[in-house]
XYZ file of C-alpha atoms in Angstrom:
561
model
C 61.229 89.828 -77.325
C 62.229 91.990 -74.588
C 58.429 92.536 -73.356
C 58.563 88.352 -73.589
C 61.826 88.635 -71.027
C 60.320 90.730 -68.463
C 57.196 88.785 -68.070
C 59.071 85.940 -67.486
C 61.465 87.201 -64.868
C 58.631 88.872 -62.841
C 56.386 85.325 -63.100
C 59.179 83.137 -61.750
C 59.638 85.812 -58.572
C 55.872 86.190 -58.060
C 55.813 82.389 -57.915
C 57.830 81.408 -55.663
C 56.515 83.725 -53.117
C 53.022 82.057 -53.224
C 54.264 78.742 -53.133
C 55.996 79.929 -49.273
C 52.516 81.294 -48.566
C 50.327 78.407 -49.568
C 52.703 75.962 -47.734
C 52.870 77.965 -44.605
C 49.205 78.486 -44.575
C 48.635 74.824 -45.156
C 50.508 74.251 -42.257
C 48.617 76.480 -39.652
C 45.708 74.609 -41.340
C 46.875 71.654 -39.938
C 48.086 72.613 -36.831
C 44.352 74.276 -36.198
C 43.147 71.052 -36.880
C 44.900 69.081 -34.300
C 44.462 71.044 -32.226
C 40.458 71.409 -32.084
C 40.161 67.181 -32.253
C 42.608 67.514 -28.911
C 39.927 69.562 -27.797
C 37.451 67.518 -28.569
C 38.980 64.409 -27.019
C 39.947 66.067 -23.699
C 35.657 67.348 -23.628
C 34.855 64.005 -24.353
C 36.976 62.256 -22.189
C 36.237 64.668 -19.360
C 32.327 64.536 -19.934
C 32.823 60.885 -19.684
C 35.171 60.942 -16.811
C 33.881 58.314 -14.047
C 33.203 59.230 -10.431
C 35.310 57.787 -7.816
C 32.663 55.727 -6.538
C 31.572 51.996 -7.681
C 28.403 52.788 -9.123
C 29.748 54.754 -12.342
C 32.767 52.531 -12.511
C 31.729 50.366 -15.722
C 34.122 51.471 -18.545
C 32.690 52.368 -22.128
C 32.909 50.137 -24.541
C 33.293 51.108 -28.251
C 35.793 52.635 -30.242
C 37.137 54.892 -26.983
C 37.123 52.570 -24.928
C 41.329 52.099 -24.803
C 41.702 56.067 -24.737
C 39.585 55.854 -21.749
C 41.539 53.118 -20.085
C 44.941 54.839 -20.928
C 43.570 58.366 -19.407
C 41.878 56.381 -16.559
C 45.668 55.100 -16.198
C 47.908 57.964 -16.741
C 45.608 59.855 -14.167
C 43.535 57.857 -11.442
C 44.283 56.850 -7.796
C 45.902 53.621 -8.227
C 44.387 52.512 -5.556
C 41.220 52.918 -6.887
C 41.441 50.294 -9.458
C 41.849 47.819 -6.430
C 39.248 48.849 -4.431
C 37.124 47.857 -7.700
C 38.383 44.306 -7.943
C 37.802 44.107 -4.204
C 34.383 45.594 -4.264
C 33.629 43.402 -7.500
C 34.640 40.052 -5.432
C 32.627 40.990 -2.623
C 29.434 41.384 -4.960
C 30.148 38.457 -6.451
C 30.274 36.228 -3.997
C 27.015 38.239 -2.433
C 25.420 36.803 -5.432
C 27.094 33.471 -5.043
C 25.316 33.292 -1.617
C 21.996 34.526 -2.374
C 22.138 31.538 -5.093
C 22.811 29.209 -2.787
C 20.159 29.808 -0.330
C 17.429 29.985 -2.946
C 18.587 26.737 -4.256
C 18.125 25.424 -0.964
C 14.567 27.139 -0.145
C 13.815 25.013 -3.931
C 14.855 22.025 -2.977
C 12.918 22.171 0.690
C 15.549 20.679 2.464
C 15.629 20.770 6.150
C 18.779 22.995 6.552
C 17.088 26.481 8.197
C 20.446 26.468 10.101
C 22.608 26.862 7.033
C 19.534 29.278 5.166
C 19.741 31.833 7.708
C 23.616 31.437 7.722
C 23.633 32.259 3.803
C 21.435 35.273 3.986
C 23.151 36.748 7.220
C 26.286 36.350 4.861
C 25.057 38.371 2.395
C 23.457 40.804 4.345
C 27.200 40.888 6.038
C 28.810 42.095 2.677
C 25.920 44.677 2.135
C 26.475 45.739 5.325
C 30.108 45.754 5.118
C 30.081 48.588 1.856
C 27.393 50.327 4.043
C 29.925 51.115 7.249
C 30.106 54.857 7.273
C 33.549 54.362 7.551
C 34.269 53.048 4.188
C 31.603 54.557 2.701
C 33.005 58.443 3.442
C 36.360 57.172 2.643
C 36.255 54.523 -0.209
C 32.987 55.045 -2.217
C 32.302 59.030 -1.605
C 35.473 60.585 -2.040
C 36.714 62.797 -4.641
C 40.355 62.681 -3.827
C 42.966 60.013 -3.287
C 42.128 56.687 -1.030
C 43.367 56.386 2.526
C 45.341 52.830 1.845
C 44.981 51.981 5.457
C 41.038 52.042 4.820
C 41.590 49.998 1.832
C 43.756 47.575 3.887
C 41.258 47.292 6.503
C 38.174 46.987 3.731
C 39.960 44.030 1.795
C 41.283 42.036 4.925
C 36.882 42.103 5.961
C 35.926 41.271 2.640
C 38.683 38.600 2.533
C 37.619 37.081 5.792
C 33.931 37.028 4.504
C 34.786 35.508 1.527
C 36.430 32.417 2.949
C 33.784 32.212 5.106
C 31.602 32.160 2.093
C 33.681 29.503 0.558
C 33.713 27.339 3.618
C 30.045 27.256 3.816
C 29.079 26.583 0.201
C 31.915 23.849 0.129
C 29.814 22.259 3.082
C 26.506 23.148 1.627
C 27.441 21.483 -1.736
C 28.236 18.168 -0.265
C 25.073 18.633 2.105
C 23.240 19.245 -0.906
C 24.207 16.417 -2.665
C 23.514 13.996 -0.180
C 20.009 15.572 0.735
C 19.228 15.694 -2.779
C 19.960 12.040 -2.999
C 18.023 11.419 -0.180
C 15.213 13.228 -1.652
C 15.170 11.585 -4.870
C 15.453 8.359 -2.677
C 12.632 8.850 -0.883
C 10.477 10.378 -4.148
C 11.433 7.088 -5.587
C 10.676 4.670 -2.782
C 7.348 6.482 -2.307
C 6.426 5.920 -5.784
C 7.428 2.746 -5.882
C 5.240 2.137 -3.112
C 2.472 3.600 -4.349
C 2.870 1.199 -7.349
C 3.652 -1.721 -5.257
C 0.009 -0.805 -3.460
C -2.106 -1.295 -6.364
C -0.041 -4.049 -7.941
C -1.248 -5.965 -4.288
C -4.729 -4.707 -4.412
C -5.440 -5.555 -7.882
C -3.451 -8.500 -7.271
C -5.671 -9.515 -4.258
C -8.789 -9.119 -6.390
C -8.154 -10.740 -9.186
C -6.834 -13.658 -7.067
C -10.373 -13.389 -5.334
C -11.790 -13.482 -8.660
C -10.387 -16.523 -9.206
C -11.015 -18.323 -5.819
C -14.734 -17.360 -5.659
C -15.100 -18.410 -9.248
C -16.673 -21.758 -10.328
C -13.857 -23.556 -12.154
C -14.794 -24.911 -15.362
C -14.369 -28.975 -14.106
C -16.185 -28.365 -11.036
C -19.062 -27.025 -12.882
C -18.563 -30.100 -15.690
C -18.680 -32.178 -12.261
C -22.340 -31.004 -11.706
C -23.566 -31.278 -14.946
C -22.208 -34.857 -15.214
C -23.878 -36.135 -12.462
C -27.239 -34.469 -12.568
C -27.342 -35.472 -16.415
C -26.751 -39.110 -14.919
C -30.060 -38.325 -12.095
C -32.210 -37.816 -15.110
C -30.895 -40.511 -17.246
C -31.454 -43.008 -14.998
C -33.877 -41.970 -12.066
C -35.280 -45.188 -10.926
C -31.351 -45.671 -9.466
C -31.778 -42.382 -7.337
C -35.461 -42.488 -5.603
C -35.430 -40.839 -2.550
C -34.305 -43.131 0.885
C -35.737 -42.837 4.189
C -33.901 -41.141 7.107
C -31.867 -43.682 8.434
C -31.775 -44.048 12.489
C -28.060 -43.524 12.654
C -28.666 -39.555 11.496
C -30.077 -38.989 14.797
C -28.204 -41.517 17.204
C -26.161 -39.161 19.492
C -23.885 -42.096 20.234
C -22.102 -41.957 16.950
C -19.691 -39.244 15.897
C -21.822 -36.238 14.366
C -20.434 -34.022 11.619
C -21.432 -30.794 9.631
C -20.299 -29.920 6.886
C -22.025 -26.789 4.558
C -20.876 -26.512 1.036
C -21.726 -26.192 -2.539
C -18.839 -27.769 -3.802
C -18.693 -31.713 -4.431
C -15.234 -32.589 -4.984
C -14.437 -30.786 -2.245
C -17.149 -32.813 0.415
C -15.925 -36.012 -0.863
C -12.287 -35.139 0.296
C -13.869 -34.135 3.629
C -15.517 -37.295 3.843
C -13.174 -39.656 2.748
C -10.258 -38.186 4.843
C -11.905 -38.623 7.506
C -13.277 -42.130 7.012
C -9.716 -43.217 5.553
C -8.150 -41.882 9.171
C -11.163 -43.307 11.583
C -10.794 -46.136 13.466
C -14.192 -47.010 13.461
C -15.230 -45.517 10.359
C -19.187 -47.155 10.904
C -19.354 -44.893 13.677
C -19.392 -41.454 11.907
C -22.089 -39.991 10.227
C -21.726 -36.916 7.968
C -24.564 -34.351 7.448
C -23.950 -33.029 4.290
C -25.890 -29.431 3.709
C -25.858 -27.498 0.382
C -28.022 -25.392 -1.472
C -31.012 -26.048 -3.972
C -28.942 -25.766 -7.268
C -26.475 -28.807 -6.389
C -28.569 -31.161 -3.972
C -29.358 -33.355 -6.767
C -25.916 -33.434 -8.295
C -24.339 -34.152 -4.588
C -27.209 -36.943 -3.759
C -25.901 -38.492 -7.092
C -21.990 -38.367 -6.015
C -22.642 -40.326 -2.835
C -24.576 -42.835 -4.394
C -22.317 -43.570 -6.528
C -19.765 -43.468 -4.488
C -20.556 -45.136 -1.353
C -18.577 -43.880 1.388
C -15.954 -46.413 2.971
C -16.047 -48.561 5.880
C -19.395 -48.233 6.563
C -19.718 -44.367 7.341
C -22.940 -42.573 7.213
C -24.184 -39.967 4.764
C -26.755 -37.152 4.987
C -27.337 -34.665 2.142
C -29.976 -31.810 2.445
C -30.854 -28.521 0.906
C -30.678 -25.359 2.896
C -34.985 -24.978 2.007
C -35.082 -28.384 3.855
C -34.745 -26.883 6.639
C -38.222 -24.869 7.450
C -37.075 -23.052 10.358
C -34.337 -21.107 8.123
C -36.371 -17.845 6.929
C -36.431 -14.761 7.021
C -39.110 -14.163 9.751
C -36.173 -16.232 12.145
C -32.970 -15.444 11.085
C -32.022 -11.789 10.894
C -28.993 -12.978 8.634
C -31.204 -13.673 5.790
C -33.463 -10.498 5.757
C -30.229 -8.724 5.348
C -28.699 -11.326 2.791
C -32.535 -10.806 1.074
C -33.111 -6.765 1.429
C -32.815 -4.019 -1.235
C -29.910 -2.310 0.525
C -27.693 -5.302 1.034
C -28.482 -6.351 -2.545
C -27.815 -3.180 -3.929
C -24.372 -2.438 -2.481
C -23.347 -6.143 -2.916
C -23.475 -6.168 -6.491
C -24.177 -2.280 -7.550
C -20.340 -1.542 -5.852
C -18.878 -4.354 -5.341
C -15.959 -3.575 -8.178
C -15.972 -0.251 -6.608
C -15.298 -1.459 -3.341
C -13.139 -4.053 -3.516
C -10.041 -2.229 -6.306
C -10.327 1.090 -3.126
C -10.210 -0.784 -0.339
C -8.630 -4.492 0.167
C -10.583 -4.510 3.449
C -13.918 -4.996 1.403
C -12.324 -7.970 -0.157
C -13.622 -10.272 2.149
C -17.100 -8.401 1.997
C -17.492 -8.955 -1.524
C -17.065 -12.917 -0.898
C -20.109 -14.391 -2.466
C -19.912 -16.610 0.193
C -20.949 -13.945 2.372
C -24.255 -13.319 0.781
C -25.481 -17.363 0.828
C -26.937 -19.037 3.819
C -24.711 -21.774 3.722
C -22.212 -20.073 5.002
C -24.261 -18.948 8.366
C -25.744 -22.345 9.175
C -23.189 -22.497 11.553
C -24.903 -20.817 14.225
C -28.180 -22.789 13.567
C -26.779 -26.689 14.719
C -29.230 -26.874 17.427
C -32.341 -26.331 15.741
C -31.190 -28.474 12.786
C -30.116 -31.140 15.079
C -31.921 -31.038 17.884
C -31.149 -34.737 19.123
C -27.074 -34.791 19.152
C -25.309 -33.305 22.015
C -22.242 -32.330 20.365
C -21.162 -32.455 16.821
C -18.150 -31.064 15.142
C -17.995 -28.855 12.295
C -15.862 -28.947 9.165
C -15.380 -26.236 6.327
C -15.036 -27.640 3.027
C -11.395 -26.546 2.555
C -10.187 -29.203 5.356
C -8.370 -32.573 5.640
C -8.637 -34.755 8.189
C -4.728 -36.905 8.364
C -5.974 -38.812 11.763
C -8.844 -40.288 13.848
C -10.927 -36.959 15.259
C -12.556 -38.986 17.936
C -10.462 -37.559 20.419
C -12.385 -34.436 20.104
C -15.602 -35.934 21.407
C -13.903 -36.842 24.580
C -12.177 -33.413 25.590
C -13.814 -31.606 28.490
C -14.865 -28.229 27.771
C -15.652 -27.190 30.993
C -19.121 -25.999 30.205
C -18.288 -23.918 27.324
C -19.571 -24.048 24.011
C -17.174 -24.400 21.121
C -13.774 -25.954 21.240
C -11.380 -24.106 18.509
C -7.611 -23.263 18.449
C -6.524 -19.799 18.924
C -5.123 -17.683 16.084
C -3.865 -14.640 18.022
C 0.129 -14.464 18.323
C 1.667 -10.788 19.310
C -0.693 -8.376 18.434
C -2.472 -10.371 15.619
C -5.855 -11.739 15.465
C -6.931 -10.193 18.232
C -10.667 -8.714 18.549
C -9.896 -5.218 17.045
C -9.214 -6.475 14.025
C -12.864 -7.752 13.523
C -15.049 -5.832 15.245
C -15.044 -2.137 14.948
C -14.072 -0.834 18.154
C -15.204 3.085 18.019
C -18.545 1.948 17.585
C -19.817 2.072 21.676
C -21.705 -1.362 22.045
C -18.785 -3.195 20.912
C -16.239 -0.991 22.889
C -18.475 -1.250 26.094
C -18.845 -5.121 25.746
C -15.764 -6.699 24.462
C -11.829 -6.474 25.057
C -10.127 -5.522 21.653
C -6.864 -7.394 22.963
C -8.880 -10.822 23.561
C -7.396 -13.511 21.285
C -9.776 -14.644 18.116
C -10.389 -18.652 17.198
C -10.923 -20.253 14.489
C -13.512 -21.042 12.362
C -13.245 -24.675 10.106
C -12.829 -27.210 12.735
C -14.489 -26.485 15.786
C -16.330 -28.926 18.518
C -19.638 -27.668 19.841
C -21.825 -28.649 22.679
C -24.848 -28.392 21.605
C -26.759 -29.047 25.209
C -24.143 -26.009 26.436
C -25.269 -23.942 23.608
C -29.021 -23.957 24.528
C -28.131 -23.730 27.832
C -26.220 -20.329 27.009
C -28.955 -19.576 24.556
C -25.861 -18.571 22.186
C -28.459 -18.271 18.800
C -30.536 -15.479 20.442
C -27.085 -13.674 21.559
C -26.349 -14.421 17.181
C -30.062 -12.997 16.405
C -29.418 -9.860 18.847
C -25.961 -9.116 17.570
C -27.673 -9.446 14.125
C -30.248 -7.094 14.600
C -27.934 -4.261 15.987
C -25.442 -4.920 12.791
C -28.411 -4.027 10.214
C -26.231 -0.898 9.075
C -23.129 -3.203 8.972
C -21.413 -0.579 11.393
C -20.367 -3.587 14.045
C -19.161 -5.195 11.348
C -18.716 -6.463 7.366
C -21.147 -9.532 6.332
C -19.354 -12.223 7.521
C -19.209 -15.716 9.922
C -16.128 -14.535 12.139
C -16.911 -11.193 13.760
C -20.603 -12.696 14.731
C -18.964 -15.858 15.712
C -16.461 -14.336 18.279
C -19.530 -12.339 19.602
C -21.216 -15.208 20.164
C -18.983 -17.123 21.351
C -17.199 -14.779 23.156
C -15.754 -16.141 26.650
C -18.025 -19.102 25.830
C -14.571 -21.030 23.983
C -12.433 -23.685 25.247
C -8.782 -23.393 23.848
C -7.738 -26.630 21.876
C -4.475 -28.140 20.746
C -2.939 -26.256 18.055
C -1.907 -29.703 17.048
C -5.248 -30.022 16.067
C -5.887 -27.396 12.969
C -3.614 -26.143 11.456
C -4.519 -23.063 9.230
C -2.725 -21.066 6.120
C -2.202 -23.504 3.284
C -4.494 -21.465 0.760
C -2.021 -18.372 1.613
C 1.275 -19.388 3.495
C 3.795 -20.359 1.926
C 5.817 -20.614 4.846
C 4.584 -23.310 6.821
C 7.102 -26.351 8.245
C 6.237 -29.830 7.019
C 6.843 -30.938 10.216
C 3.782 -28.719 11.485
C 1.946 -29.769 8.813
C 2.135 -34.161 9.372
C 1.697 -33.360 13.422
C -1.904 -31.617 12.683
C -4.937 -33.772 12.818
C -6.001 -31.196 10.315
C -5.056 -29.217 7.910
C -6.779 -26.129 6.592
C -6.630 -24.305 2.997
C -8.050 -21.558 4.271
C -6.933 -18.660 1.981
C -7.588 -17.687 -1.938
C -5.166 -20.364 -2.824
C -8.106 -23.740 -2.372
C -6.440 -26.698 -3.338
C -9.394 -27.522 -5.934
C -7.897 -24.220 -8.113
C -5.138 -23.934 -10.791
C -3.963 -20.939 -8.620
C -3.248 -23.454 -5.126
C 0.418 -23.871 -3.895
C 2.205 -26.836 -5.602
C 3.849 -27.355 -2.367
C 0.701 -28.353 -0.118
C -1.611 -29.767 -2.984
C -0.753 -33.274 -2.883
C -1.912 -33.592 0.382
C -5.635 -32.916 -1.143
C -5.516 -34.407 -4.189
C -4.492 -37.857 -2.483
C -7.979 -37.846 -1.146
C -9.274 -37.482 -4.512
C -11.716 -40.049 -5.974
C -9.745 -40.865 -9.349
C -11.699 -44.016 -10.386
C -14.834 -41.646 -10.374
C -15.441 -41.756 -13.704
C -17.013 -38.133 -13.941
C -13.896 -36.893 -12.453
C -11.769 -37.879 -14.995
C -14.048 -37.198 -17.312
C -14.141 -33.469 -16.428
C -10.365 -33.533 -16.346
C -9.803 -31.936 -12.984
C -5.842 -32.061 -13.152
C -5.359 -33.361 -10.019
């Protein structure tokens, strides 16, 4: 019991003395450990210390990152911390700048003024943190800022910045509207662009359908040769009547495949003459349709006693190719070649080659014009007609006008600077530039009066042959009646009347009525021929008034007149 006592005593004693240790030492445990992660956190903070300039200003991010900010606090320059947000607004708006003036060099606009303001701008702020001044005291200094530096830094960068501002506020608005006008003229340009094809493929496929045979013309044709062979004791050949040759009478030409369109020639004239027995029409067109046009006036004699003539180009001996230049091109390899190996080609690139790619072009009938004297070589004058003409009053008038020795009586075309020479003839080429005046006004061709005596006099069809010859390459000009005519012709013309002939009503819309009923003639000249679903409503009556109706072939062939 008593050795039980004693142990017990001397355990309690012994205990609580190691208790007081173990606490004690648990305590400078503690305290050690503090005191090492201070350590720690001053080394780190002071590895990670920034300098006082702007380059190693960017604060960490992470879990130190408010540590940092509280030491940067409790310890920096104050006036450090501004020089950062004044530094920072000065690079920004250096980058502000630099975007502005590459947008601009992007968009091409013609502002150099305002580029080489926006990079002198920027090159100011560079410039401006560059000044040794602020540099030694502001960005390289280890100790505390001179405010008065600061003061002076901030007011530049200030002044630069509103500057900035200022310019980019006008830029924007610049901008904007160049922009718009850029995107104005991208559009109108495209627009254009589209607006030039639409018109040449337009242009084409209207001369597609003006140079095409329309399908009642063609039943025409057939009709009335069908009605030759039916019945050809009604259609033996006639003798050449006196009258063809009388140079008393009134003498007319007139060179066309196309029947409906003759008989309107005809019989506007005849329904306008006074003395309708005293005109005689010489009717020329080629092999294919002689028959079928012999037919039509047989059946239909022409009124009041007028005078009809129909022959076939081959009738006509002195028209080959030994003669006429025209037709050894019209006949040769080349011209043949190009014609119809490019004439697609030529016609959708260029709407100049339109008119060269006429098939008209490329037949004789259409340069008989320049051959009246040799296939008439008894009249003295006799006027020519195109197809696409009619005649609203007596024409006799023309026989009686004085040309003063020249040639050919025609209306000019020219007004301002149109229809003048330079628009037919090509004018770098040095014959034509060393002969002719490329302001002289042009004529035209469709009703013109010639004197034929005054043409052999003039000996105007060799001038046509030598002109003809020197345009084998087509360099003078494009295959055509006009350009060789005003050559021909040229100073050889007697100005008429424009009350005369009027022109445009196969492509003018525009034309005044009262124009129209003062002209002894009127001329479809154009794409738009009155004959064609494609003529203007506006002028076609006064054709299709002249129209044989009651010819049973034409209202057989339903011509929708």
């Amino acid at each position: 019991m008593a050795v039980a006592v004693r142990g017990t005593r001397g355990g309690g004693s012994g205990g609580v003395g190691a208790g007081f240790r173990s606490l004690f030492s648990y305590r400078i445990f503690v305290s050690a450990m503090f005191s090492l992660l201070f350590i720690a956190t001053v080394t780190v903070l002071l590895t990670t210390h920034p300098s006082t300039t702007h380059h190693h200003s960017r604060l960490p991010s992470g879990g130190n990152a408010y540590m940092h900010r509280t030491f940067l606090a409790l310890n920096s320059d104050p006036l450090k911390t501004r020089l950062d947000l004044i530094y920072k607004q000065a690079n920004d708006h250096i980058t502000l700048v630099k975007a502005y003036a590459a947008y601009a060099r992007k968009l091409k606009l013609e502002i150099s003024r305002q580029l080489k303001m926006f990079d002198d701008l920027a090159k100011n702020f560079s410039d401006l943190t560059s000044k040794p001044s602020y540099k030694s005291s502001l960005f390289e200094t280890d100790g505390n800022l001179d405010e008065d530096v600061l003061r002076q830094f901030e007011k530049e960068v200030k002044d630069r910045v509103k500057l900035a501002r200022l310019l980019m506020a006008e830029s924007k608005e610049n901008y904007d509207n160049q922009l718009k006008i850029q995107k104005l003229k991208d559009t109108i340009f495209a627009v254009s662009e589209l607006l030039g094809k639409a018109k040449k493929n337009g242009a084409f496929a209207s001369s597609i359908a003006a140079k095409s045979i329309p399908k009642s013309l063609h039943c025409l044709a057939m009709r009335l040769v069908e009605e030759r062979i039916s019945h050809p004791e009604k259609y033996k050949e006639e003798l050449p009547k006196a009258e063809f040759e009388d140079p008393s009478l009134y003498h007319y030409a007139i060179f066309s495949d196309n029947m409906i369109a003759v008989s309107v020639v005809v019989r506007s004239v005849v329904k306008n003459a006074e003395e309708p027995w005293k005109h005689v029409f010489h009717v020329v067109t080629d092999r294919m349709n002689v028959a079928a046009m012999k037919v039509w006036f047989r059946m239909r004699p022409v009124e009041g006693g007028a005078h009809v003539e129909v022959k076939a180009v081959e009738d006509y001996n002195i028209l080959n190719s030994s003669y006429a230049p025209v037709l050894r091109q019209i006949e040769s390899a080349k011209m043949q070649r190009f014609y119809f190996m490019n004439k697609m080609e030529n016609a959708t690139k260029d709407g100049s080659n339109m008119k060269f790619t006429n098939p008209e072009s490329m037949s004789m009938l259409n340069h008989l014009r320049f051959y009246l004297p040799e296939m008439y070589p008894k009249l003295h004058k006799i006027l020519f007609l195109d197809d696409d003409v009619v005649v609203q009053k007596d024409l006799t008038g023309l026989w009686k006008i004085d040309l003063a020795g020249k040639v050919n009586g025609a209306i000019e075309t020219c007004f301002g600077s149109f229809h003048r020479l330079s628009q037919y003839l090509n004018f770098s080429h040095p014959l034509i530039k060393e002969r002719f005046n490329p302001k002289a006004c042009a004529w035209a061709y469709g009703m013109n009066i010639f004197d034929l005596d005054a043409w052999k006099r003039e000996k105007c069809t060799e001038t046509y042959h030598n002109w003809q010859n020197l345009n084998v390459d087509q360099t003078l000009w494009k295959l055509d009646t006009l350009p060789p005519g005003l050559i021909t012709f040229y100073s050889l013309t007697k100005s008429l009347d424009k009350s005369w002939h009027v022109l445009g009503l196969g492509y003018n819309p525009s034309i005044s009525m009262d124009e129209i009923n003062n002209a002894a003639v009127i001329h479809y000249n154009g794409n738009m021929k009155p004959w064609l679903d494609i003529a203007m409503n506006q002028y076609k009556n006064l054709w299709t008034k002249y129209v044989d109706n009651e010819m049973e072939f034409v209202q057989m062939c339903n011509f929708g007149v």
